[in-house]
CSV table of C-alpha atoms in Angstrom, one decimal:
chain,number,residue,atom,x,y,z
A,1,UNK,CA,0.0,0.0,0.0
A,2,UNK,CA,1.1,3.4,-0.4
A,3,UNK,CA,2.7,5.0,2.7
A,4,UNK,CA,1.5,8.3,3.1
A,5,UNK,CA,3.3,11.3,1.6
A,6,UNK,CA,6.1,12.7,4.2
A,7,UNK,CA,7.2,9.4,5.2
A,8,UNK,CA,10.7,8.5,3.9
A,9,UNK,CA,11.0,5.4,1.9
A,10,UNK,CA,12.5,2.1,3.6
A,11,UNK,CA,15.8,2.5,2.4
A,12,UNK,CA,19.3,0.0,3.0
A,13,UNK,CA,21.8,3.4,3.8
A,14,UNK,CA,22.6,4.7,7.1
A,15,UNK,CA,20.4,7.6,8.6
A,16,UNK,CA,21.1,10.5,9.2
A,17,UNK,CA,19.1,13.4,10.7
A,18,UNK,CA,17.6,15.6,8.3
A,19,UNK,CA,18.2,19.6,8.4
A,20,UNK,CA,14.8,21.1,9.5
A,21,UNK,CA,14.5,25.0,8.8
A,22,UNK,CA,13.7,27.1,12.3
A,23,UNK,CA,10.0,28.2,13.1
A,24,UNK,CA,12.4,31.8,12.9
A,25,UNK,CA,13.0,31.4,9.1
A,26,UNK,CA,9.7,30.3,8.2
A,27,UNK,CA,8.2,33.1,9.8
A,28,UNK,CA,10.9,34.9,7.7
A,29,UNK,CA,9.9,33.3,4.6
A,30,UNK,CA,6.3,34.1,4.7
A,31,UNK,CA,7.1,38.3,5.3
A,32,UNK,CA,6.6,40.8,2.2
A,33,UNK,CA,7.9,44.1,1.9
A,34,UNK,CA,5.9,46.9,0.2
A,35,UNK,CA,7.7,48.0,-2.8
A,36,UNK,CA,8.0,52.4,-3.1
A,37,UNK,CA,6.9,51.5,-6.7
A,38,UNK,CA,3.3,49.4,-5.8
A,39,UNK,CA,-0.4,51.3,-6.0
A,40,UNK,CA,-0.1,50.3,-2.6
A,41,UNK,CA,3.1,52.2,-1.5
A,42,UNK,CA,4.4,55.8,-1.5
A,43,UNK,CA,3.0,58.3,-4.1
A,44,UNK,CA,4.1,59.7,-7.1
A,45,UNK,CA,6.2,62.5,-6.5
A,46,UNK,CA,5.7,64.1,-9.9
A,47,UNK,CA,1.7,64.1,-9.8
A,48,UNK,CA,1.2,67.9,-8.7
A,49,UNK,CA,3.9,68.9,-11.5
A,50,UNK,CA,1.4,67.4,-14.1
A,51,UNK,CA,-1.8,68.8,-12.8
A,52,UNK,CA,-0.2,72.5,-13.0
A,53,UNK,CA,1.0,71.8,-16.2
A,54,UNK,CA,-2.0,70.6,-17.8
A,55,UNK,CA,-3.5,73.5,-16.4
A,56,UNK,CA,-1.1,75.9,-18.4
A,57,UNK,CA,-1.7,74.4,-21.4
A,58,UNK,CA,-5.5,74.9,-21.2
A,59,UNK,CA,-5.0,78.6,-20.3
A,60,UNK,CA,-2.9,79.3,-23.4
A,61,UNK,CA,-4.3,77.0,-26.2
A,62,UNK,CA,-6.9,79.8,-26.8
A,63,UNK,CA,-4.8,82.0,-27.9
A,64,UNK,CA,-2.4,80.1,-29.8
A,65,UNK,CA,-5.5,78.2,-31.7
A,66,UNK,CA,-5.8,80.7,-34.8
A,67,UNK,CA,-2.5,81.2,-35.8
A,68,UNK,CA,-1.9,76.9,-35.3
A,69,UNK,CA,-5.1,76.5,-37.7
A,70,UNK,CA,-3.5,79.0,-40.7
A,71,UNK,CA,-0.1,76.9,-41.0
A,72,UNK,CA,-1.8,73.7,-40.8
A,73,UNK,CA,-3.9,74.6,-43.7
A,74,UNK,CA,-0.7,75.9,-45.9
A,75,UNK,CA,1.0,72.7,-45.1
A,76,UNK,CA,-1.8,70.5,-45.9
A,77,UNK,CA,-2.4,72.2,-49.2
A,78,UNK,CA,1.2,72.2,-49.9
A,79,UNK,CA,1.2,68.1,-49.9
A,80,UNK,CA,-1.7,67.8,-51.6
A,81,UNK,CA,0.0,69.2,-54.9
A,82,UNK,CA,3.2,67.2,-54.0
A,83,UNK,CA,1.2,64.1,-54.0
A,84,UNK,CA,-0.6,65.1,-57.2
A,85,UNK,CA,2.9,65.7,-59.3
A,86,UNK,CA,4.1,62.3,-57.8
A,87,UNK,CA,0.4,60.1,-59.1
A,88,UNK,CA,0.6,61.9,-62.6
A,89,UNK,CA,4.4,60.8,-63.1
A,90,UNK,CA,3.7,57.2,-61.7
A,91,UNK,CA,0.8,56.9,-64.4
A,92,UNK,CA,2.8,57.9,-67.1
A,93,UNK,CA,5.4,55.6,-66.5
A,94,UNK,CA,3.3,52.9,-66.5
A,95,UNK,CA,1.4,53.7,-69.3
A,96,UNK,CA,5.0,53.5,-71.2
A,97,UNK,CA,5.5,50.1,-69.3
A,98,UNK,CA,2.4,48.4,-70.3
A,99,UNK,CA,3.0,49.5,-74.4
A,100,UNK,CA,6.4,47.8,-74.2
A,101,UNK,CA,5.0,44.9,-72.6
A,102,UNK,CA,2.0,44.4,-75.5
A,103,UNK,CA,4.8,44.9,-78.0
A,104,UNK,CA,7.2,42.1,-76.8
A,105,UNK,CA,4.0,39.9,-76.2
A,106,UNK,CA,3.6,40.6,-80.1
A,107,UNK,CA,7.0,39.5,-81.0
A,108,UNK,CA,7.0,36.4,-79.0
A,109,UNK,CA,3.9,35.3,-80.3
A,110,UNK,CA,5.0,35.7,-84.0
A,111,UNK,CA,8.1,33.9,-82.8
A,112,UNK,CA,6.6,30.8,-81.3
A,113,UNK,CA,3.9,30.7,-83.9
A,114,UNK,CA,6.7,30.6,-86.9
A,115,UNK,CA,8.5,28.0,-84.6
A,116,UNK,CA,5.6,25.8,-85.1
A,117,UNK,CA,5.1,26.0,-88.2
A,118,UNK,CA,8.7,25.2,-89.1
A,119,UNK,CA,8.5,21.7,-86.8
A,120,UNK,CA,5.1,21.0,-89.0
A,121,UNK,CA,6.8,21.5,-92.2
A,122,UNK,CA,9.8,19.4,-90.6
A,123,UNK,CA,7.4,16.8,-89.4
A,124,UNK,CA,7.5,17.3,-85.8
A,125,UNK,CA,5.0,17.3,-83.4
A,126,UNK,CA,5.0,20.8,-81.3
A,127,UNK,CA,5.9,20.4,-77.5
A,128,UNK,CA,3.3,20.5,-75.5
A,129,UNK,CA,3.3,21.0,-71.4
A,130,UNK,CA,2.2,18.9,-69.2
A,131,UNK,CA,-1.0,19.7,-67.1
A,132,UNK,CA,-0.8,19.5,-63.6
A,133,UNK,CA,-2.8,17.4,-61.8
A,134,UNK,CA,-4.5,17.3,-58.4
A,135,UNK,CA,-2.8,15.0,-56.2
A,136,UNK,CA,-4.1,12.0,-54.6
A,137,UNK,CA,-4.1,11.4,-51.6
A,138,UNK,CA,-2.8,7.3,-51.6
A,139,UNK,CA,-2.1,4.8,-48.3
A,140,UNK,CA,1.0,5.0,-49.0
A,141,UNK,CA,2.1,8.6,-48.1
A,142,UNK,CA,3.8,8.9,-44.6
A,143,UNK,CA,0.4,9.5,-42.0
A,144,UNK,CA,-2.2,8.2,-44.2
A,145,UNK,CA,-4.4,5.7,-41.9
A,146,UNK,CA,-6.8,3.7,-43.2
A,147,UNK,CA,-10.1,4.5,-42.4
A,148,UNK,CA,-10.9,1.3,-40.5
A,149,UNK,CA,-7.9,1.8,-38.3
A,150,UNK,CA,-8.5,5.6,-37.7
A,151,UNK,CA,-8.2,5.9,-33.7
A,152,UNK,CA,-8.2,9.5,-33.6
A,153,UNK,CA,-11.1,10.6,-35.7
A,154,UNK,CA,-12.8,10.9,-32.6
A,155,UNK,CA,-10.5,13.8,-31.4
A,156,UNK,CA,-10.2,15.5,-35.3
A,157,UNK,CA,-12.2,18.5,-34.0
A,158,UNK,CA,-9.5,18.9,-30.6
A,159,UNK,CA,-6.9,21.0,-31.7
A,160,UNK,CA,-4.9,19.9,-28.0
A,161,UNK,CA,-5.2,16.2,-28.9
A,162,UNK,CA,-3.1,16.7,-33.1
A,163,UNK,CA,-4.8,14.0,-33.8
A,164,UNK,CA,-3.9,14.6,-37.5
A,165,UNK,CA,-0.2,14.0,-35.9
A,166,UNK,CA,-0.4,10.8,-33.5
A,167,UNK,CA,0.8,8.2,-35.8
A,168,UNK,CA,3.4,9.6,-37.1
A,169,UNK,CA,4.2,11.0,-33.5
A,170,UNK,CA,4.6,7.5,-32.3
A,171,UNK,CA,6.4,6.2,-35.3
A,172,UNK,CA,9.0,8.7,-34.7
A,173,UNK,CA,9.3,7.3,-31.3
A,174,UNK,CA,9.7,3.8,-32.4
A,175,UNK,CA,12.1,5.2,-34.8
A,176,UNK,CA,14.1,6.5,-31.8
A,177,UNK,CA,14.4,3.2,-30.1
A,178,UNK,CA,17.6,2.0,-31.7
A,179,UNK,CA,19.3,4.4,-30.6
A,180,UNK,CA,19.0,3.8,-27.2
A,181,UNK,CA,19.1,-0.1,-27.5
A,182,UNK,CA,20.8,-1.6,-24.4
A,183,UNK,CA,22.4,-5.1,-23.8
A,184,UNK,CA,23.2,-6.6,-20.1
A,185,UNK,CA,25.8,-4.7,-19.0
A,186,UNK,CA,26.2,-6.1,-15.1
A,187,UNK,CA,29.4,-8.4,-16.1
A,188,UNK,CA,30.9,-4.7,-16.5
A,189,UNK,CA,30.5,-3.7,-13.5
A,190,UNK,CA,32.6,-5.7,-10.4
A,191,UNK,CA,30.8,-4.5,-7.5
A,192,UNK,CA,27.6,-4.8,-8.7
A,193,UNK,CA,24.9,-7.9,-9.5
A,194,UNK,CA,21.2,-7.9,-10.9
A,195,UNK,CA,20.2,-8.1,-6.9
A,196,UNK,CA,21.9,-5.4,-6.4
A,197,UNK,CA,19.9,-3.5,-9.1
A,198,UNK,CA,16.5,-5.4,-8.0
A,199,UNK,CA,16.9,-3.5,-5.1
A,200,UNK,CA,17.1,-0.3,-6.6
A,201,UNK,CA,14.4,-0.1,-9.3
A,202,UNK,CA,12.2,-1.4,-6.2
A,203,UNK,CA,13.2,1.4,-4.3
A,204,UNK,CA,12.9,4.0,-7.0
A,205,UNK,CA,9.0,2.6,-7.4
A,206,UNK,CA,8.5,3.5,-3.9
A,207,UNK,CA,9.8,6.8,-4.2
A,208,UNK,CA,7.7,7.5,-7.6
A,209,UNK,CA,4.7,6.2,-5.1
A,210,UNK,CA,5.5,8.9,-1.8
A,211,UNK,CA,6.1,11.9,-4.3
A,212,UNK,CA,3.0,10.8,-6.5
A,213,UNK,CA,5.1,11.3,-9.6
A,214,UNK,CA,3.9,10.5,-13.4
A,215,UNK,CA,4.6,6.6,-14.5
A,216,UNK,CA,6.7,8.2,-17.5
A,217,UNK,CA,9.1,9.2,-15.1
A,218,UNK,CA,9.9,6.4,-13.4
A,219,UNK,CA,10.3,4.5,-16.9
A,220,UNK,CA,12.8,7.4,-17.6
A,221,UNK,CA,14.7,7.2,-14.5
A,222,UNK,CA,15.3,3.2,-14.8
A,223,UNK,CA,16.5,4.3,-18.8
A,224,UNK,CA,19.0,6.8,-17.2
A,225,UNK,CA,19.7,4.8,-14.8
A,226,UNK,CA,20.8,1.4,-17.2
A,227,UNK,CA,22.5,4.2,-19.4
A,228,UNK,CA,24.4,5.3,-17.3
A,229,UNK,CA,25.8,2.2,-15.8
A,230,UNK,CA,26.7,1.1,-18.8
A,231,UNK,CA,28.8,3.1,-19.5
A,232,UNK,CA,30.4,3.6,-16.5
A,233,UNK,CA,31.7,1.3,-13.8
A,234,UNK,CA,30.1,2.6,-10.4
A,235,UNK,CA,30.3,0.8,-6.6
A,236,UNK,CA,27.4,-0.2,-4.9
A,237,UNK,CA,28.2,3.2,-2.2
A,238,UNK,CA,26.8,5.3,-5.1
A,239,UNK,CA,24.3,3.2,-6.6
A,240,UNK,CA,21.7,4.6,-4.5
A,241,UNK,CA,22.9,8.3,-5.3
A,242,UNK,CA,22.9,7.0,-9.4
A,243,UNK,CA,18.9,6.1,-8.6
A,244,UNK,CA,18.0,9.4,-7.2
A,245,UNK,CA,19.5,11.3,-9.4
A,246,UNK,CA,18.0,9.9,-12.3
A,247,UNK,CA,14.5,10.2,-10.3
A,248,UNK,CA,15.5,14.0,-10.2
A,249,UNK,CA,16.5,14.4,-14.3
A,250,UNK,CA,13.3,12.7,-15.2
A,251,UNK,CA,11.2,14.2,-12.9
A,252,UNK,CA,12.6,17.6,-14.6
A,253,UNK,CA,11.9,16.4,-17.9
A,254,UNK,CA,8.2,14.8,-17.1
A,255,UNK,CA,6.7,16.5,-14.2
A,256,UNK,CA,4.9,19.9,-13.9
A,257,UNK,CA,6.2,20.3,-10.2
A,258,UNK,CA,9.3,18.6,-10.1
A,259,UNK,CA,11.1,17.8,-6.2
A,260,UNK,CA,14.0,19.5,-5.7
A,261,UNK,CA,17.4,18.4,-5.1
A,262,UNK,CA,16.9,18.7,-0.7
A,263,UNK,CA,13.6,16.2,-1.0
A,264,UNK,CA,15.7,13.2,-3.0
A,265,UNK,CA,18.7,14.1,-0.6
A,266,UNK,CA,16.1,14.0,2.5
A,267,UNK,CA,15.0,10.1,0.4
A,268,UNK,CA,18.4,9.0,0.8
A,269,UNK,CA,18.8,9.4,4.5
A,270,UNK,CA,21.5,11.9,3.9
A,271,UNK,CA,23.9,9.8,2.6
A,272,UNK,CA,25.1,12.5,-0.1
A,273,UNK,CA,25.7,15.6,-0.1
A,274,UNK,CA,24.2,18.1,-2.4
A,275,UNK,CA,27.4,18.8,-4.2
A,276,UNK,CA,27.9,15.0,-4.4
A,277,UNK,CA,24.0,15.0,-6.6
A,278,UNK,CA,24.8,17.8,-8.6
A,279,UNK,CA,28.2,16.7,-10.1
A,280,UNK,CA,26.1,13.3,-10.9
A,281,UNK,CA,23.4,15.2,-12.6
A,282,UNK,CA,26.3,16.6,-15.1
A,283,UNK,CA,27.8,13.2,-15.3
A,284,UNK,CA,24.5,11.4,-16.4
A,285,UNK,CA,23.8,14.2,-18.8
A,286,UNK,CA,27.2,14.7,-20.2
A,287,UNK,CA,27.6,10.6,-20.7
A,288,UNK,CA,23.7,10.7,-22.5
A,289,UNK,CA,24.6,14.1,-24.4
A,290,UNK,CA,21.7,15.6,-23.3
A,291,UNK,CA,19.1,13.7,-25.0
A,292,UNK,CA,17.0,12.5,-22.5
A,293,UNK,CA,14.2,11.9,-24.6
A,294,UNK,CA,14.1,8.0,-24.6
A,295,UNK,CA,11.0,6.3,-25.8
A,296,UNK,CA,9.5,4.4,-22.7
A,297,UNK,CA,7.4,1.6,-22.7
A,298,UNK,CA,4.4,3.3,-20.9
A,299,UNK,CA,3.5,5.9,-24.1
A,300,UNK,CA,3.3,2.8,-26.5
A,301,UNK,CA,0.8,0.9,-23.4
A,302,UNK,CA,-1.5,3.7,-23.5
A,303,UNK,CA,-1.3,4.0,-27.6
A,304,UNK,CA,-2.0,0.8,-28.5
A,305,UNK,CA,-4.4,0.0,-25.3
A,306,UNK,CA,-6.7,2.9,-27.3
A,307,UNK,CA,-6.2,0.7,-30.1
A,308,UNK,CA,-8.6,-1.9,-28.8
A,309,UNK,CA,-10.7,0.7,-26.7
A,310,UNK,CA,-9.5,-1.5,-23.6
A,311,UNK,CA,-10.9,-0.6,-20.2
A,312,UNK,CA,-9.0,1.2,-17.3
A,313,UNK,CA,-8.7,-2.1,-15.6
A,314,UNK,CA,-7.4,-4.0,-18.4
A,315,UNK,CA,-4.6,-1.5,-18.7
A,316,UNK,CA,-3.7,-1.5,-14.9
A,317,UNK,CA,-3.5,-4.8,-15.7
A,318,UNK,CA,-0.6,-4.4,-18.2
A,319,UNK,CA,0.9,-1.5,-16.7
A,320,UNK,CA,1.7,-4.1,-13.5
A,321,UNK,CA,3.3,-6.2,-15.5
A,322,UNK,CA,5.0,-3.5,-17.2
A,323,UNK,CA,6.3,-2.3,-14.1
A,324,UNK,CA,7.2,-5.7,-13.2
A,325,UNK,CA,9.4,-6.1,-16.1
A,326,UNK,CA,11.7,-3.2,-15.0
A,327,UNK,CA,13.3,-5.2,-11.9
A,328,UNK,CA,14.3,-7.5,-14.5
A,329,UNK,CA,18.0,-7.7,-16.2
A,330,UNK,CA,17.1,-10.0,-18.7
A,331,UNK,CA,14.3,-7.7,-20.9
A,332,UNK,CA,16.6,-4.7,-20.5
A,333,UNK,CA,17.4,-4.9,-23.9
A,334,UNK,CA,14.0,-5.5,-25.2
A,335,UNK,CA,12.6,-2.5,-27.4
A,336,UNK,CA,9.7,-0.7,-25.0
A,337,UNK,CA,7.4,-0.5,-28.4
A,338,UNK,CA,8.2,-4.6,-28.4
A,339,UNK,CA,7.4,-4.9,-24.5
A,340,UNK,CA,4.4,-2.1,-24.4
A,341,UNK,CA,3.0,-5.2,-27.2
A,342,UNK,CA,3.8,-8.2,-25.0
A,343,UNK,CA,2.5,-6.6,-22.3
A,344,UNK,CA,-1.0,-5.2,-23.4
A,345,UNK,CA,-1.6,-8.9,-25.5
A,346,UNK,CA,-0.8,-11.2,-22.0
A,347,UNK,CA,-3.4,-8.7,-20.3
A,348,UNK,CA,-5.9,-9.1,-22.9
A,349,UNK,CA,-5.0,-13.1,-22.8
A,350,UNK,CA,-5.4,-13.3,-18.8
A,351,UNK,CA,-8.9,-11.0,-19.0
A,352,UNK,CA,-10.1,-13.2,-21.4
A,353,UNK,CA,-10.5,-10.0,-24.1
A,354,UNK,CA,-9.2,-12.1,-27.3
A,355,UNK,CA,-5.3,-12.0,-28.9
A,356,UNK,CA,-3.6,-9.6,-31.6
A,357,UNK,CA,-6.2,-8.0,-33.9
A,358,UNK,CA,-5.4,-6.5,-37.3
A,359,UNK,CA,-5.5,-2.9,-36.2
A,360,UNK,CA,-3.2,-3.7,-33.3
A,361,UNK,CA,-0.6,-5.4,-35.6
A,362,UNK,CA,-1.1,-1.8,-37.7
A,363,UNK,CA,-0.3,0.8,-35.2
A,364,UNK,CA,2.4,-1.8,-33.4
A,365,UNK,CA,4.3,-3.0,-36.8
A,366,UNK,CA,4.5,-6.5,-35.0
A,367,UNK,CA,2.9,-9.7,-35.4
A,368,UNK,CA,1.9,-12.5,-32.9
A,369,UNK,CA,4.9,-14.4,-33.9
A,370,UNK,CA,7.2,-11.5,-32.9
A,371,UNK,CA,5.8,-11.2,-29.5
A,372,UNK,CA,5.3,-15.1,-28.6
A,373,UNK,CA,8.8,-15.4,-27.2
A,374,UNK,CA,8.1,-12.5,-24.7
A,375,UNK,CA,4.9,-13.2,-23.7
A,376,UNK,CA,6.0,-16.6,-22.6
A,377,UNK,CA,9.0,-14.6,-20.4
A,378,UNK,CA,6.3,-12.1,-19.1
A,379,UNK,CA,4.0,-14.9,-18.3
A,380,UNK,CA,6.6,-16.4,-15.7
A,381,UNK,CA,7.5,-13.0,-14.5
A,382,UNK,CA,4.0,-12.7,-13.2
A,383,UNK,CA,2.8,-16.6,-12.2
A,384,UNK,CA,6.7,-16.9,-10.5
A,385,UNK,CA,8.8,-14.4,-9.1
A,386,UNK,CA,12.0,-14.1,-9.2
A,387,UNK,CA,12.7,-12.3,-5.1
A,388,UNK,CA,10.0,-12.6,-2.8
A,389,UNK,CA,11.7,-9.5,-0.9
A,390,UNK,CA,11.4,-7.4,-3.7
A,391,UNK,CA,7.3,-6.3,-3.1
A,392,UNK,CA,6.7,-2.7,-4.0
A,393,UNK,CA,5.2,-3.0,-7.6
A,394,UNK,CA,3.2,-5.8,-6.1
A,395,UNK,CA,1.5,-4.1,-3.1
A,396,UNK,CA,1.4,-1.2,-5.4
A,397,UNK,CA,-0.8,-2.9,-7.3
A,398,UNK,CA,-2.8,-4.8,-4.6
A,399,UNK,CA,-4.4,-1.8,-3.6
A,400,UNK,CA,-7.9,-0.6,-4.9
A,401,UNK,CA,-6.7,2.0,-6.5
A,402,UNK,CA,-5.2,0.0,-8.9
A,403,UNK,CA,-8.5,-2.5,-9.5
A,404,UNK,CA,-6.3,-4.9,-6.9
A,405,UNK,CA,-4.9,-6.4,-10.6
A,406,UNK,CA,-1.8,-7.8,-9.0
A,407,UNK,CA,-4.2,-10.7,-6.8
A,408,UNK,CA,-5.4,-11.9,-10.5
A,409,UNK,CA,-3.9,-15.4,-11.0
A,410,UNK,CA,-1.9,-16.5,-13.8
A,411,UNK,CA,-3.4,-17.4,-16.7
A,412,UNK,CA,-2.5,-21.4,-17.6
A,413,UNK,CA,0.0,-22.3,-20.1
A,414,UNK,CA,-2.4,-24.3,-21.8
A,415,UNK,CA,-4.9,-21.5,-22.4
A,416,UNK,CA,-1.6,-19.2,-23.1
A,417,UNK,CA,-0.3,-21.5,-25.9
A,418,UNK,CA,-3.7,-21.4,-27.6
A,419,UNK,CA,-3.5,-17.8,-28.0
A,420,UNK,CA,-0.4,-17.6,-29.1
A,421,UNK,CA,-0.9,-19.8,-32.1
């Protein structure tokens, strides 16, 4: 169950006591000072000037008025003739323009026409253009959905939802995937194992729970996260600051309100220091080169969930298994368009909603045969776990919140092979 919010996370590190600001500051904090500048504040010191010059200018402009109105008159008069002078030249010039033109019109149709002629005599055919035609519009052409597979015609008329954009949106995404295409990089690393790591994506879940964060960004921060140990050999000390870290990056790039740096250093017991978090935030972006953007499998669930206009239970159903998938080492190279697939088709298999449609195998790009191998993985994921000790996604999932989808048994092989033929 969720542990309400304030609570630190159960955590392996040592504590420390966290520094709590004085009733003195806060009191502090919550004081404004009224600006000079505000309605509220001071007055203008150059109001009274104004008045007694307004009142000046009122007391002479009767005097001034006739002699204003005589040279306004002689100036206006003055431009009008200007203006007329400048109209009379501009017609005449193009008057002059327009003869020139008819006569070289003239010429070149006398040319062109004797041109003819002469490939006539010759026995050529005169060159004619082409017309142009209306394209179109073909199912070929980048975007172009068939009607029958059209998910967003409902949301044409929302201008927020570019409906007119989603598939190409999401095949750009796909299209992004191999460049961030991992492979199991734990015999790198010689202080760490895939416990080790078990430990800390189930850790991260619980801290995406107590903040109430977005699911996109704990997807991201378990992407940082592999990324960056991949690249770079870390020991298990840091592993912990690695994990928060990455929480803070993608909570950055996904949330509205993201925590700051003090709430994921108050997370970790104080183990780090702040310094200590923001050098790692300049390694983990420096090693990724700033492009943070990595496709996540959560975005394809929800795409191709619409696909089938499955229910919010049904897709709890594959977000938990999902989420279950990220405490695995095994499927961390598996593409999270690939895994979004698996997962939504062993949800619809253990609801009992049918296999892979037609419109499904259009928006995904895979068939049943691509995702039988991975079903079968995601199948013993959920009927066996790997650690018992490892039980936040699970009790996560076990609440009511979530339709309690994590108490759903297994679906049998049996039933699981016949769908997958």
């Amino acid at each position: 169950m969720p542990f309400p919010r304030g609570k630190k996370p159960s955590s392996c590190f040592p504590k420390q006591h966290a520094n709590v600001p004085s009733v003195e500051n806060q009191e502090e904090a919550f004081q404004v000072k009224r600006s000079p500048s505000s309605p509220q504040g001071a007055p203008k010191k150059r109001s009274a000037f104004v008045d007694i010059t307004n009142g000046l200018t009122l007391c002479l402009s009767d005097h001034v008025d006739d002699a204003v109105a005589i040279r306004i008159a002689n100036k206006v008069q003055a431009s009008n003739h200007t203006k007329k002078e400048k109209t009379t030249k501009k017609i005449q010039k193009s008057s002059i323009v327009t003869v020139k033109n008819e006569a070289n019109q003239k010429k070149l149709g006398s040319l062109t026409s004797e041109g003819q002629s002469e490939q006539v005599k010759l026995g050529k055919s005169p060159v004619q253009e082409p017309k142009a035609s209306p394209e179109q519009p073909t199912r070929d052409q980048p975007g172009q959905v068939p009607e029958e597979f059209d998910i967003d015609k409902e949301h044409s008329k929302d201008c927020c939802m570019t409906s007119e954009y989603a598939k190409e949106i999401f095949d750009y995404l796909k299209g992004r995937e191999e460049k961030f295409v991992l492979q199991d990089y734990l015999h790198k690393q010689p202080d760490l194992n895939k416990d080790m790591r078990g430990i800390l994506v189930d850790w991260m879940v619980e801290v995406q729970e107590n903040f109430e964060l977005n699911h996109e960004t704990l997807y991201l921060a378990v992407k940082l996260t592999d990324h960056y140990l991949s690249c770079t050999a870390a020991l298990r000390e840091s592993l912990q600051l690695i994990g928060s870290t990455s929480m803070l990056i993608a909570s950055k790039f996904e949330e509205r309100s993201p925590p700051c740096i003090d709430d994921f250093l108050y997370i970790c017991d104080d183990a780090y220091k702040r310094e200590e978090m923001i050098a790692m935030e300049v390694n983990i972006l420096q090693m990724l080169k700033f492009d943070i953007n990595i496709p996540v499998p959560y975005r394809f669930l929800r795409r191709y969930a619409k696909c089938v206009q499955a229910n919010m239970e049904t897709l709890t159903l594959a977000r938990y298994v999902c989420e279950l998938s990220l405490l695995e080492v095994e499927l961390i190279p598996e593409r999270a368009s690939l895994l979004a697939s698996a997962c939504l088709l062993l949800a619809l298999i253990m609801k009992g909603l049918g296999g892979w449609t037609p419109i499904l195998e259009f928006h995904t790009g895979y068939t049943l045969s691509d995702l039988g191998l991975l079903v079968r993985k995601l199948h013993s994921i959920v009927a066996c776990p790997s650690d018992d000790k490892l039980k936040a996604v699970r009790s996560k999932y076990s609440h009511s919140v979530f339709f309690e989808v994590a108490k759903i048994p297994a679906v049998d092989i049996p039933k699981l092979e016949e769908a997958l033929k």
